[in-house]
Tab-separated table of C-alpha atoms and ligand atoms in Angstrom:
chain	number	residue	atom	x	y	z
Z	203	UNK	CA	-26.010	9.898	46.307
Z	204	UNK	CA	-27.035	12.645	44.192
Z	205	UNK	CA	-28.136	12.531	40.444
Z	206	UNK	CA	-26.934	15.233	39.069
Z	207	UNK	CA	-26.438	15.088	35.614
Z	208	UNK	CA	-22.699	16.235	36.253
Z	209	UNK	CA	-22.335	13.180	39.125
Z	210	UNK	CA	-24.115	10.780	36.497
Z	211	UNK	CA	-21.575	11.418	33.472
Z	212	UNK	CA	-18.766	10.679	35.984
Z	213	UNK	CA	-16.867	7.564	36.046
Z	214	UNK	CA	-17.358	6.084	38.637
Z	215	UNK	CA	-21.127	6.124	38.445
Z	216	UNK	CA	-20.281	4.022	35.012
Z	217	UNK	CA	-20.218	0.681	37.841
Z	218	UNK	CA	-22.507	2.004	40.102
Z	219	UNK	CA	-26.078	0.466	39.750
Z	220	UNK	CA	-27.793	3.789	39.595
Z	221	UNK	CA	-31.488	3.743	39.724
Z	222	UNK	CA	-32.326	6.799	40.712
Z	223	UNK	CA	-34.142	8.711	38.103
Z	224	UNK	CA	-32.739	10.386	35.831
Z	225	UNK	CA	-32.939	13.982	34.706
Z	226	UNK	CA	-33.796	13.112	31.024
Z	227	UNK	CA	-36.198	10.705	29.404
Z	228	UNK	CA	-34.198	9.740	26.654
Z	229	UNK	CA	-35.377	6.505	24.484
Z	230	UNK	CA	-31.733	5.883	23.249
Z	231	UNK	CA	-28.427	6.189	25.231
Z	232	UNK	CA	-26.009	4.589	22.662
Z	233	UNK	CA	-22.942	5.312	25.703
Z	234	UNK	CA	-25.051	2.146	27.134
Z	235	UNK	CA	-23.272	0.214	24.083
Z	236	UNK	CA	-19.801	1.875	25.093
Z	237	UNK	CA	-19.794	1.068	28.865
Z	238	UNK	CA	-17.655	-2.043	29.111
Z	239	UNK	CA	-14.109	-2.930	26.955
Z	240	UNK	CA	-16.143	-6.358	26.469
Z	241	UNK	CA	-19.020	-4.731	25.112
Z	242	UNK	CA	-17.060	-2.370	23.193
Z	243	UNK	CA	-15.130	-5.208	21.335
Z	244	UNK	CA	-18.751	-7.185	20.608
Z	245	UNK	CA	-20.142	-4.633	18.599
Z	246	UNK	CA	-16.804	-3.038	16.598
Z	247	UNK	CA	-17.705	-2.829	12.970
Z	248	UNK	CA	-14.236	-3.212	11.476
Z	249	UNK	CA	-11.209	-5.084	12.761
Z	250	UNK	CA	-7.580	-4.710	11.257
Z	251	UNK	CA	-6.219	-8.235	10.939
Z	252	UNK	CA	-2.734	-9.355	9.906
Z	253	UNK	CA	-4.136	-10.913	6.560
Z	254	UNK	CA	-5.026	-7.224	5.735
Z	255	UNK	CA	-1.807	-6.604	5.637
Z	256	UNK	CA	1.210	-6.183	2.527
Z	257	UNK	CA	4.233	-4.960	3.309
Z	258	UNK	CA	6.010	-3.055	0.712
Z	259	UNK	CA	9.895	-3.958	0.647
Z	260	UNK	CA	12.938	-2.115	-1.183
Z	261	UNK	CA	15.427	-4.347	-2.998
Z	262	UNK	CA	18.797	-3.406	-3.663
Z	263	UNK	CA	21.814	-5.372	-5.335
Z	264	UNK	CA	24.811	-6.652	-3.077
Z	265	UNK	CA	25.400	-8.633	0.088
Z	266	UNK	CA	24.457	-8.510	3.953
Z	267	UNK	CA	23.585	-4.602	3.450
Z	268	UNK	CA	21.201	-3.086	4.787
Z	269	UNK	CA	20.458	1.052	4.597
Z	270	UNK	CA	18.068	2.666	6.385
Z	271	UNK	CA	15.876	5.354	4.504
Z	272	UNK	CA	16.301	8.607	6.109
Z	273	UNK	CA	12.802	9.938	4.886
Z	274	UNK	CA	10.783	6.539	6.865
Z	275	UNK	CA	12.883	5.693	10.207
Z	276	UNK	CA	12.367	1.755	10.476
Z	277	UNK	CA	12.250	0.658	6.427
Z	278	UNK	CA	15.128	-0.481	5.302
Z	279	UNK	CA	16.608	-0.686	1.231
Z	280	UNK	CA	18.034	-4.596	1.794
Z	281	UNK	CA	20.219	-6.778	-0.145
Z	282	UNK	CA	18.628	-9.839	-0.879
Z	283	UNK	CA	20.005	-12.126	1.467
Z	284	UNK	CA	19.139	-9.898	4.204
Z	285	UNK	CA	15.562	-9.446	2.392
Z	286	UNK	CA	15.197	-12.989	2.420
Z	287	UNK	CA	15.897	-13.140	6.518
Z	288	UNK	CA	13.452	-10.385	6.789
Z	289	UNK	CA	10.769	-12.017	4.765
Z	290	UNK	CA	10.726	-15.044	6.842
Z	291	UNK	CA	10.566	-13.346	9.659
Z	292	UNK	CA	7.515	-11.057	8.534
Z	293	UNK	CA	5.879	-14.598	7.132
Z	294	UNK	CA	6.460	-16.042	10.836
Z	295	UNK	CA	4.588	-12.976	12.162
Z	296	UNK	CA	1.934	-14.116	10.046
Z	297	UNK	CA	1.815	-10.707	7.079
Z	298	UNK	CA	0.659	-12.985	3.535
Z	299	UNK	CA	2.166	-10.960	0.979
Z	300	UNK	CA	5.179	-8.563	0.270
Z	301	UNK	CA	5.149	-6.198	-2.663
Z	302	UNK	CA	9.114	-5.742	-3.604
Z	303	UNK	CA	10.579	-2.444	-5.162
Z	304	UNK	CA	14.156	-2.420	-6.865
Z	305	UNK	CA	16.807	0.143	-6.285
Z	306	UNK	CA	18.058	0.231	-9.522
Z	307	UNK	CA	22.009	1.557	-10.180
Z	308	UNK	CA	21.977	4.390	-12.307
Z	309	UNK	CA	24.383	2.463	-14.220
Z	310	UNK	CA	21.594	0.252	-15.693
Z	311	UNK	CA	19.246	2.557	-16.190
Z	312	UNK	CA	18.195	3.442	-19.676
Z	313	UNK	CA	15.555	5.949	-21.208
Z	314	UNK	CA	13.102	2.723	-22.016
Z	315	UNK	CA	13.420	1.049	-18.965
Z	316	UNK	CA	15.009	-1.894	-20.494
Z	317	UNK	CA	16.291	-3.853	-17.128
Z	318	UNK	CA	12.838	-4.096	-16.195
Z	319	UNK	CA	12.661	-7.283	-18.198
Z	320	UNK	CA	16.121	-8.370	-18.275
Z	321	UNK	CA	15.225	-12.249	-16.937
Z	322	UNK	CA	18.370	-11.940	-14.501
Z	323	UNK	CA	17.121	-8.661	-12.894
Z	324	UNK	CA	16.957	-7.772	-9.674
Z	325	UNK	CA	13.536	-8.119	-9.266
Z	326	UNK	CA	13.644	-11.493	-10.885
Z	327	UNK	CA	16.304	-12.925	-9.098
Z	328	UNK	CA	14.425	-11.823	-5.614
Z	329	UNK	CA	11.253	-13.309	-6.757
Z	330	UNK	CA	12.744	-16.846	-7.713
Z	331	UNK	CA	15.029	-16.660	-4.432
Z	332	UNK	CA	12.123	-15.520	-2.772
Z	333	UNK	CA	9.506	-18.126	-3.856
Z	334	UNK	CA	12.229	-20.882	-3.156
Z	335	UNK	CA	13.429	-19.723	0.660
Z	336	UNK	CA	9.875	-18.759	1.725
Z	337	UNK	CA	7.094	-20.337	-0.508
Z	338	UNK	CA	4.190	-19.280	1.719
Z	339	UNK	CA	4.351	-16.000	1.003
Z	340	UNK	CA	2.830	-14.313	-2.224
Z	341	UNK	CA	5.376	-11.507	-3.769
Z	342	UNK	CA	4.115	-8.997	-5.510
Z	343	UNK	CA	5.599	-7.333	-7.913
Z	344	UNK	CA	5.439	-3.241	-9.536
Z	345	UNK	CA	4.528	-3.011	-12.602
Z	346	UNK	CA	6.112	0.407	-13.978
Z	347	UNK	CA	9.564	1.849	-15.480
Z	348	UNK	CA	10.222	4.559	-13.512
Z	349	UNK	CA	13.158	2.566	-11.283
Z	350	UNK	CA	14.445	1.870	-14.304
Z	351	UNK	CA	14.490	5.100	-16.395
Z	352	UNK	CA	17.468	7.762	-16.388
Z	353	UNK	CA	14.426	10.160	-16.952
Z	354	UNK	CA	12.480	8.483	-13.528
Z	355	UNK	CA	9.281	8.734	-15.341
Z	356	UNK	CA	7.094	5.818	-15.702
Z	357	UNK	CA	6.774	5.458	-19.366
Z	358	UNK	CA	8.875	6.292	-22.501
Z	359	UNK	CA	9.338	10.097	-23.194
Z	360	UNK	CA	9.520	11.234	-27.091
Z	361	UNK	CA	11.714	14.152	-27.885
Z	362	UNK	CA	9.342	16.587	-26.515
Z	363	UNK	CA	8.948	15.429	-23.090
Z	364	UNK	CA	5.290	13.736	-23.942
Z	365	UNK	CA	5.271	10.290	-21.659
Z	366	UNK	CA	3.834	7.345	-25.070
Z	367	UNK	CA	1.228	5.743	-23.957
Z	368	UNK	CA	0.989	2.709	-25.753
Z	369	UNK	CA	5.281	2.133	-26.614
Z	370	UNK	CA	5.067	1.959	-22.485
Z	371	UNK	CA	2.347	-0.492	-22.719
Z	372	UNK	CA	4.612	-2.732	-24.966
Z	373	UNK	CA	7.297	-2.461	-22.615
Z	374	UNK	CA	5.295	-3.165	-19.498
Z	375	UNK	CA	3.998	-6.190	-20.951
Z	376	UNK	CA	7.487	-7.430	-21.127
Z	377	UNK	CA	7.895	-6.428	-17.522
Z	378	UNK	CA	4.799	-8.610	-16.292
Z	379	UNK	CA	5.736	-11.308	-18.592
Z	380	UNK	CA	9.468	-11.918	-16.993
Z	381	UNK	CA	8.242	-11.028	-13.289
Z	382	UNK	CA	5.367	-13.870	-13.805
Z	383	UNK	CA	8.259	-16.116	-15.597
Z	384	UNK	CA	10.495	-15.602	-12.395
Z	385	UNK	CA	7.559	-16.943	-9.672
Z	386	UNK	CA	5.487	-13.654	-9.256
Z	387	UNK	CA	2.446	-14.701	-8.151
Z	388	UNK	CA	0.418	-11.015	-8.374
Z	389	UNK	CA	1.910	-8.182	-10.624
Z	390	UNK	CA	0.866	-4.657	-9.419
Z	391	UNK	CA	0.916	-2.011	-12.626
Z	392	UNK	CA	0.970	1.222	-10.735
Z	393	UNK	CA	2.378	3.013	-14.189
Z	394	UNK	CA	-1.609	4.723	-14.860
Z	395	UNK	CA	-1.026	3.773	-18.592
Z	396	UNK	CA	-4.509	3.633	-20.580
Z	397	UNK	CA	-5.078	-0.057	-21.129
Z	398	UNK	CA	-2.102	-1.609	-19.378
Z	399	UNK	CA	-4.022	-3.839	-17.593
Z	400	UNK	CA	-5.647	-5.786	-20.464
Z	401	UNK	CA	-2.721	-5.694	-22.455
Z	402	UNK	CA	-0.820	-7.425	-19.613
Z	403	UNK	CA	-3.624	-9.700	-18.806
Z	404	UNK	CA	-3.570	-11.199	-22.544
Z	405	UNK	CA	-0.272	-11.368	-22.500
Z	406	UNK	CA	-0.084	-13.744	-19.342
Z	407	UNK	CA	-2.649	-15.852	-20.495
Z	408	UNK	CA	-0.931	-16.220	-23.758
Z	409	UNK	CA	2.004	-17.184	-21.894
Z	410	UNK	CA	0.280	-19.739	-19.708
Z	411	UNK	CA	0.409	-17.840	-16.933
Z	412	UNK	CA	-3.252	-17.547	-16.742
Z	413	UNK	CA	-2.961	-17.942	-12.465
Z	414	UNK	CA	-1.384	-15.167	-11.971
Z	415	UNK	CA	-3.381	-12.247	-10.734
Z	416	UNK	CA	-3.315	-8.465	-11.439
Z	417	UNK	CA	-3.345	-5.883	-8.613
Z	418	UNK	CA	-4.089	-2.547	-10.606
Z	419	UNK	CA	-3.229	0.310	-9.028
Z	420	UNK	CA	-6.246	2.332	-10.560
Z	421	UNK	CA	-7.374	5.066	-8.704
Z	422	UNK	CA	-3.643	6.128	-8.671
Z	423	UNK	CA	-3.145	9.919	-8.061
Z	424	UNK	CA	-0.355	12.946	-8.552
Z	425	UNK	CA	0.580	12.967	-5.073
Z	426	UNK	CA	3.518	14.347	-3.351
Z	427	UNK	CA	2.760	12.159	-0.512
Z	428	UNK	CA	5.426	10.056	-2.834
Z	429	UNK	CA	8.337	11.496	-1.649
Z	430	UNK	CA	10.113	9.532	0.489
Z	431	UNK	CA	9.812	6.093	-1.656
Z	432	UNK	CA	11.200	8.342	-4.162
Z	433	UNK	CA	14.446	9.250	-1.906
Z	434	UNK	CA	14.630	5.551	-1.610
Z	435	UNK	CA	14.666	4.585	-4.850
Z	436	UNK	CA	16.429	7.294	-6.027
Z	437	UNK	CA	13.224	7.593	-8.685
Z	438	UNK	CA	11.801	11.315	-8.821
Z	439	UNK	CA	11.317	12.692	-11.995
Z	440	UNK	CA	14.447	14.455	-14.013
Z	441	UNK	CA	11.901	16.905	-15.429
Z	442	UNK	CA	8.351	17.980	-15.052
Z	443	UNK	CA	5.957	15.717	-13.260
Z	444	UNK	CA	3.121	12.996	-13.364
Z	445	UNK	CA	0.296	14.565	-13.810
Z	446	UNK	CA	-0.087	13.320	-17.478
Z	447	UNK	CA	-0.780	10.252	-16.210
Z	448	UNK	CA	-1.101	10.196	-12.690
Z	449	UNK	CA	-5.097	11.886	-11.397
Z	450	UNK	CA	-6.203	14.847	-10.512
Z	451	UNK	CA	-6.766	15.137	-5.989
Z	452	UNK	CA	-9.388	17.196	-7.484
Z	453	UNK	CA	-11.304	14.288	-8.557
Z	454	UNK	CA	-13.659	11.162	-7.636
Z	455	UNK	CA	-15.791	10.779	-10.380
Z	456	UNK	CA	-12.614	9.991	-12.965
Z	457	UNK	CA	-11.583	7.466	-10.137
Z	458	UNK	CA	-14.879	5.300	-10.912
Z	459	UNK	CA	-14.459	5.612	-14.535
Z	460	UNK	CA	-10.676	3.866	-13.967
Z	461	UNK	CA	-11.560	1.321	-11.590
Z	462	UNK	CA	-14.483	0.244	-14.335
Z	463	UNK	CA	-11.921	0.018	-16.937
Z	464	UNK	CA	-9.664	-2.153	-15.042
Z	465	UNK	CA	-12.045	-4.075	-13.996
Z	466	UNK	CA	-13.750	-4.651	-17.486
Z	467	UNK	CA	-9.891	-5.382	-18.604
Z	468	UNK	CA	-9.256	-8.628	-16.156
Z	469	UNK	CA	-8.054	-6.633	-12.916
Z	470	UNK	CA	-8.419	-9.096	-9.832
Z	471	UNK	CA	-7.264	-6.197	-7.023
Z	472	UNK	CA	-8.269	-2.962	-7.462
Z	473	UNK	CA	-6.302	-0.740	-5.361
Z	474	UNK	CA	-6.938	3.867	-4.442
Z	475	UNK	CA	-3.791	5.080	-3.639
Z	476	UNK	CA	-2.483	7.219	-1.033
Z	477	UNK	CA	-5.010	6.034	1.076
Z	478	UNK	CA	-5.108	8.765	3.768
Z	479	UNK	CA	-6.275	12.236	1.627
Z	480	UNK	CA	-8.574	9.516	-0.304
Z	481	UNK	CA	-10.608	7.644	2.236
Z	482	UNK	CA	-13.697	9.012	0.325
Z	483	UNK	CA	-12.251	7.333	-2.945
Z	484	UNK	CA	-11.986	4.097	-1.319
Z	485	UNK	CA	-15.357	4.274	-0.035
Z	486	UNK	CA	-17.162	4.979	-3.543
Z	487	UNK	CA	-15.001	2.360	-5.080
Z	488	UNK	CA	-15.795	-0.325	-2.602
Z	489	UNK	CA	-19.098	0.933	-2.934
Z	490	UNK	CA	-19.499	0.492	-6.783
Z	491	UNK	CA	-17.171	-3.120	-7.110
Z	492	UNK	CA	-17.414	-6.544	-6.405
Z	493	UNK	CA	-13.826	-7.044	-6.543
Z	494	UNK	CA	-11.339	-6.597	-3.410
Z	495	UNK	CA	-10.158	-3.287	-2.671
Z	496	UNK	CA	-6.774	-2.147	-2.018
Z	497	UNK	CA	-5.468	0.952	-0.077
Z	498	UNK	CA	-1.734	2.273	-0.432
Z	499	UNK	CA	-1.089	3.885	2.710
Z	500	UNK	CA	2.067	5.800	1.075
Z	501	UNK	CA	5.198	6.721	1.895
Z	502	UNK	CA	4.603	9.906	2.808
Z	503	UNK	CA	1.770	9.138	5.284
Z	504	UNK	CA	4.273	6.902	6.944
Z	505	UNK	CA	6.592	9.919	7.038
Z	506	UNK	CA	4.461	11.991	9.073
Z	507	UNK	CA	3.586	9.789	11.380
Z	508	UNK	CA	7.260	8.492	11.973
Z	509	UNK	CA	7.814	12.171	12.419
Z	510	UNK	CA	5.633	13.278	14.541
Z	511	UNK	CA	6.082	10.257	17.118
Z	512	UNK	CA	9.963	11.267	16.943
Z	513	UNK	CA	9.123	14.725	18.003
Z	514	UNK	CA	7.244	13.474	20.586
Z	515	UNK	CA	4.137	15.184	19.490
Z	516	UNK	CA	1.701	12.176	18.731
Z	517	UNK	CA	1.141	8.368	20.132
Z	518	UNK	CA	3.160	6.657	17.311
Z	519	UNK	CA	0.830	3.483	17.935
Z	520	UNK	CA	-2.414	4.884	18.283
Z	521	UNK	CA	-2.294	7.017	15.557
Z	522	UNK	CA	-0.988	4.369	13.176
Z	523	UNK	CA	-3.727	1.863	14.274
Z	524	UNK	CA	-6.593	4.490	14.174
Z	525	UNK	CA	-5.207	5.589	10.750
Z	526	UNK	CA	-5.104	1.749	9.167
Z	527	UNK	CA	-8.354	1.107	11.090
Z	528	UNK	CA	-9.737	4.491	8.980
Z	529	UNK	CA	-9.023	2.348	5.635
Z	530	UNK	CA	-10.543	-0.882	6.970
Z	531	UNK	CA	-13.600	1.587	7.800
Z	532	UNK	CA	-13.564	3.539	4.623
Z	533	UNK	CA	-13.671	-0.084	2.887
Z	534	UNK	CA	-10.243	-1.392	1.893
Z	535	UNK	CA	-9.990	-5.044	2.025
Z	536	UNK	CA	-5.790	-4.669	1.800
Z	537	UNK	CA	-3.978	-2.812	2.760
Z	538	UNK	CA	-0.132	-1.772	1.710
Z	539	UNK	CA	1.796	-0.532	4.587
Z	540	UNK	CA	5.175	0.146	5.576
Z	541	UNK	CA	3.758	-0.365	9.296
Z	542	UNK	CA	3.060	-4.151	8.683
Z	543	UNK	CA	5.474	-5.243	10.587
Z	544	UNK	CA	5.113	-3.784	13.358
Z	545	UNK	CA	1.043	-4.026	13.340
Z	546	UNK	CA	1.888	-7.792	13.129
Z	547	UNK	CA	4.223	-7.606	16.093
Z	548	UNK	CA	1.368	-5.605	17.890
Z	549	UNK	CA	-1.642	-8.019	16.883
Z	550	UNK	CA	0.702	-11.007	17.769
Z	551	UNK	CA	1.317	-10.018	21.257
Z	552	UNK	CA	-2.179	-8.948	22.166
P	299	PBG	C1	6.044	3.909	-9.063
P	299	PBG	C2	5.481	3.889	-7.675
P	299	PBG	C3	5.433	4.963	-6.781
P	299	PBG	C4	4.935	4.450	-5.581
P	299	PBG	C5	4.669	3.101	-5.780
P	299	PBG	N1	4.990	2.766	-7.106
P	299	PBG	C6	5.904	6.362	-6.919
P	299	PBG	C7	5.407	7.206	-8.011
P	299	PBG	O1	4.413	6.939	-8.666
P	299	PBG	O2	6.069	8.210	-8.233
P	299	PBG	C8	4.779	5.258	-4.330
P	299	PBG	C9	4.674	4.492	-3.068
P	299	PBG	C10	4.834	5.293	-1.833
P	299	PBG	O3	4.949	6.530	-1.836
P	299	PBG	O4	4.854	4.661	-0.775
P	299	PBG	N2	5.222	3.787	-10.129
């Protein structure tokens, strides 16, 4: 047999106990680690679990409804009976947590956001009906007004179109106080308010509810990868945009500096969202916290892979495991995805 290094890089020399000598002297071969599908799975760094996963679920009001969201093919705006059937079945598969969005009717919308702490919301009915049909799993719940503002921003607007930071704060509080009332057992502010986070956190404890945990979304940027969970809650802004509040893509450094301030104000979760354009975000924060770190894998980035897979240009599975294995990698200990079902259906069945 010859040894040619063309004949030796060919498969079927992989099996072949090859001792001839070899054209090289190299000291390290690191394919050596690669040969075998057994080997390959001893020494893989990162796995992608099902308890890595949240699923992210849209609430809407009404009965045995269920609306697909033309912008992400295969996620669903329910009404709560059918989110409760959907729930349990994603608990079966094993997921541990859902984080629930409302789809708010226009009707009760207000420019302060008001419904987001009427005790007989939406949110707060799903949470209590929620906790009772399926008490294993943790809901999460979003911390932020824009659902529930005519203007769809996230805080309270003055007469100038300047978003108040701390008359939002008050407000919020509220929020976080009737979602933790109603069962919540994590409340997610993903508003970007300055100081939200320990205002909420004193306000829970104050209430007794000093188990319930805050997932801050910190490193939270301006991102139009937002889009289609805006088309399905019928949220985007009425005017201008976020970028009061919301970061800068241009920058890391600031992302530090709000991860260290919700940590220092009682954050248990930190979370870098998207996840996708900011794998380097989530692997300086992981790098610089003790805390768990969670990545948003947005709406958008489900988009484009739902997209591409429909055009028939991309491996729909592939590329959605080798993108949520790219967060495990980069360092997020959670991860919110639309795909958790379906990567729970996957890790079940293999
Ligand atoms: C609202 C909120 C947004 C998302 C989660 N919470 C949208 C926004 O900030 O405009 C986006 C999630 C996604 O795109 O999947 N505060």
């Amino acid at each position: 047999m010859s040894s040619s290094p063309s004949n030796l890089m060919s498969s079927e020399n992989l099996s072949s106990n090859n001792t001839a000598p070899t054209a090289t002297t190299l000291i390290h071969r690191p394919r050596r680690l690669r040969r075998t599908a057994t080997l390959r799975r001893m020494v893989q760094e990162t796995t992608l679990t099902v308890d890595d996963l949240i699923y992210p679920m849209f609430v809407m009001e009404g009965e045995e409804q269920k609306m697909e969201i033309t912008s992400m093919p295969g996620c669903y705006r329910y009404t709560l009976d059918l989110l409760l059937q959907e729930i349990a079945e994603v608990s079966r598969l094993g997921v541990g947590a859902v984080a629930l969005f409302p789809v708010i009717p226009e009707i009760k919308k207000d420019d302060t956001g008001s419904e987001s702490y009427n005790s007989e919301g939406l949110v707060q009915q799903a949470v209590k009906a929620i906790k009772q049909a399926v008490p294993n799993i943790l809901v999460i719940t979003d911390v932020a007004l824009d659902p529930f503002t005519t203007h769809g921003h996230d805080g309270i607007v003055d007469e100038n179109g300047v978003i108040l930071n701390d008359a939002t704060v008050e407000v919020l509080v509220k929020m976080a106080v009737s979602q933790a009332a109603a069962g919540a057992d994590m409340v997610a502010p993903s508003d970007m308010m300055d100081g939200r986070v320990g205002a909420i956190r004193k306000a829970l404890d104050a209430e007794g509810y000093i188990d319930v945990r805050i997932l801050a979304y910190s490193a939270k940027y301006a991102s139009a990868y937002y889009g289609p969970f805006r088309d399905a809650l019928d949220s985007a802004p009425k005017f201008g945009d976020k970028k009061t509040y919301q970061m800068d893509a241009a920058n890391a450094t600031e992302a530090i500096k709000e991860v260290a301030l919700d940590i220092a104000e009682g954050a248990d979760i930190v979370m870098v969202k998207p996840a996708l354009a900011y794998l380097d975000i989530i692997c300086q924060v992981k790098k610089k916290t003790l805390l768990p770190v969670a990545a948003y894998n947005v709406s958008g980035e489900y988009a484009m892979i739902k997209a591409a897979a429909q055009m028939g240009w991309i491996d729909e599975k592939k590329v959605m495991l080798e993108t949520l294995i790219s967060m495990k990698r980069a360092g997020a200990d959670l991860i919110l995805t639309y795909f958790a079902k379906e990567v729970a259906l996957i890790l079940a069945n293999s």
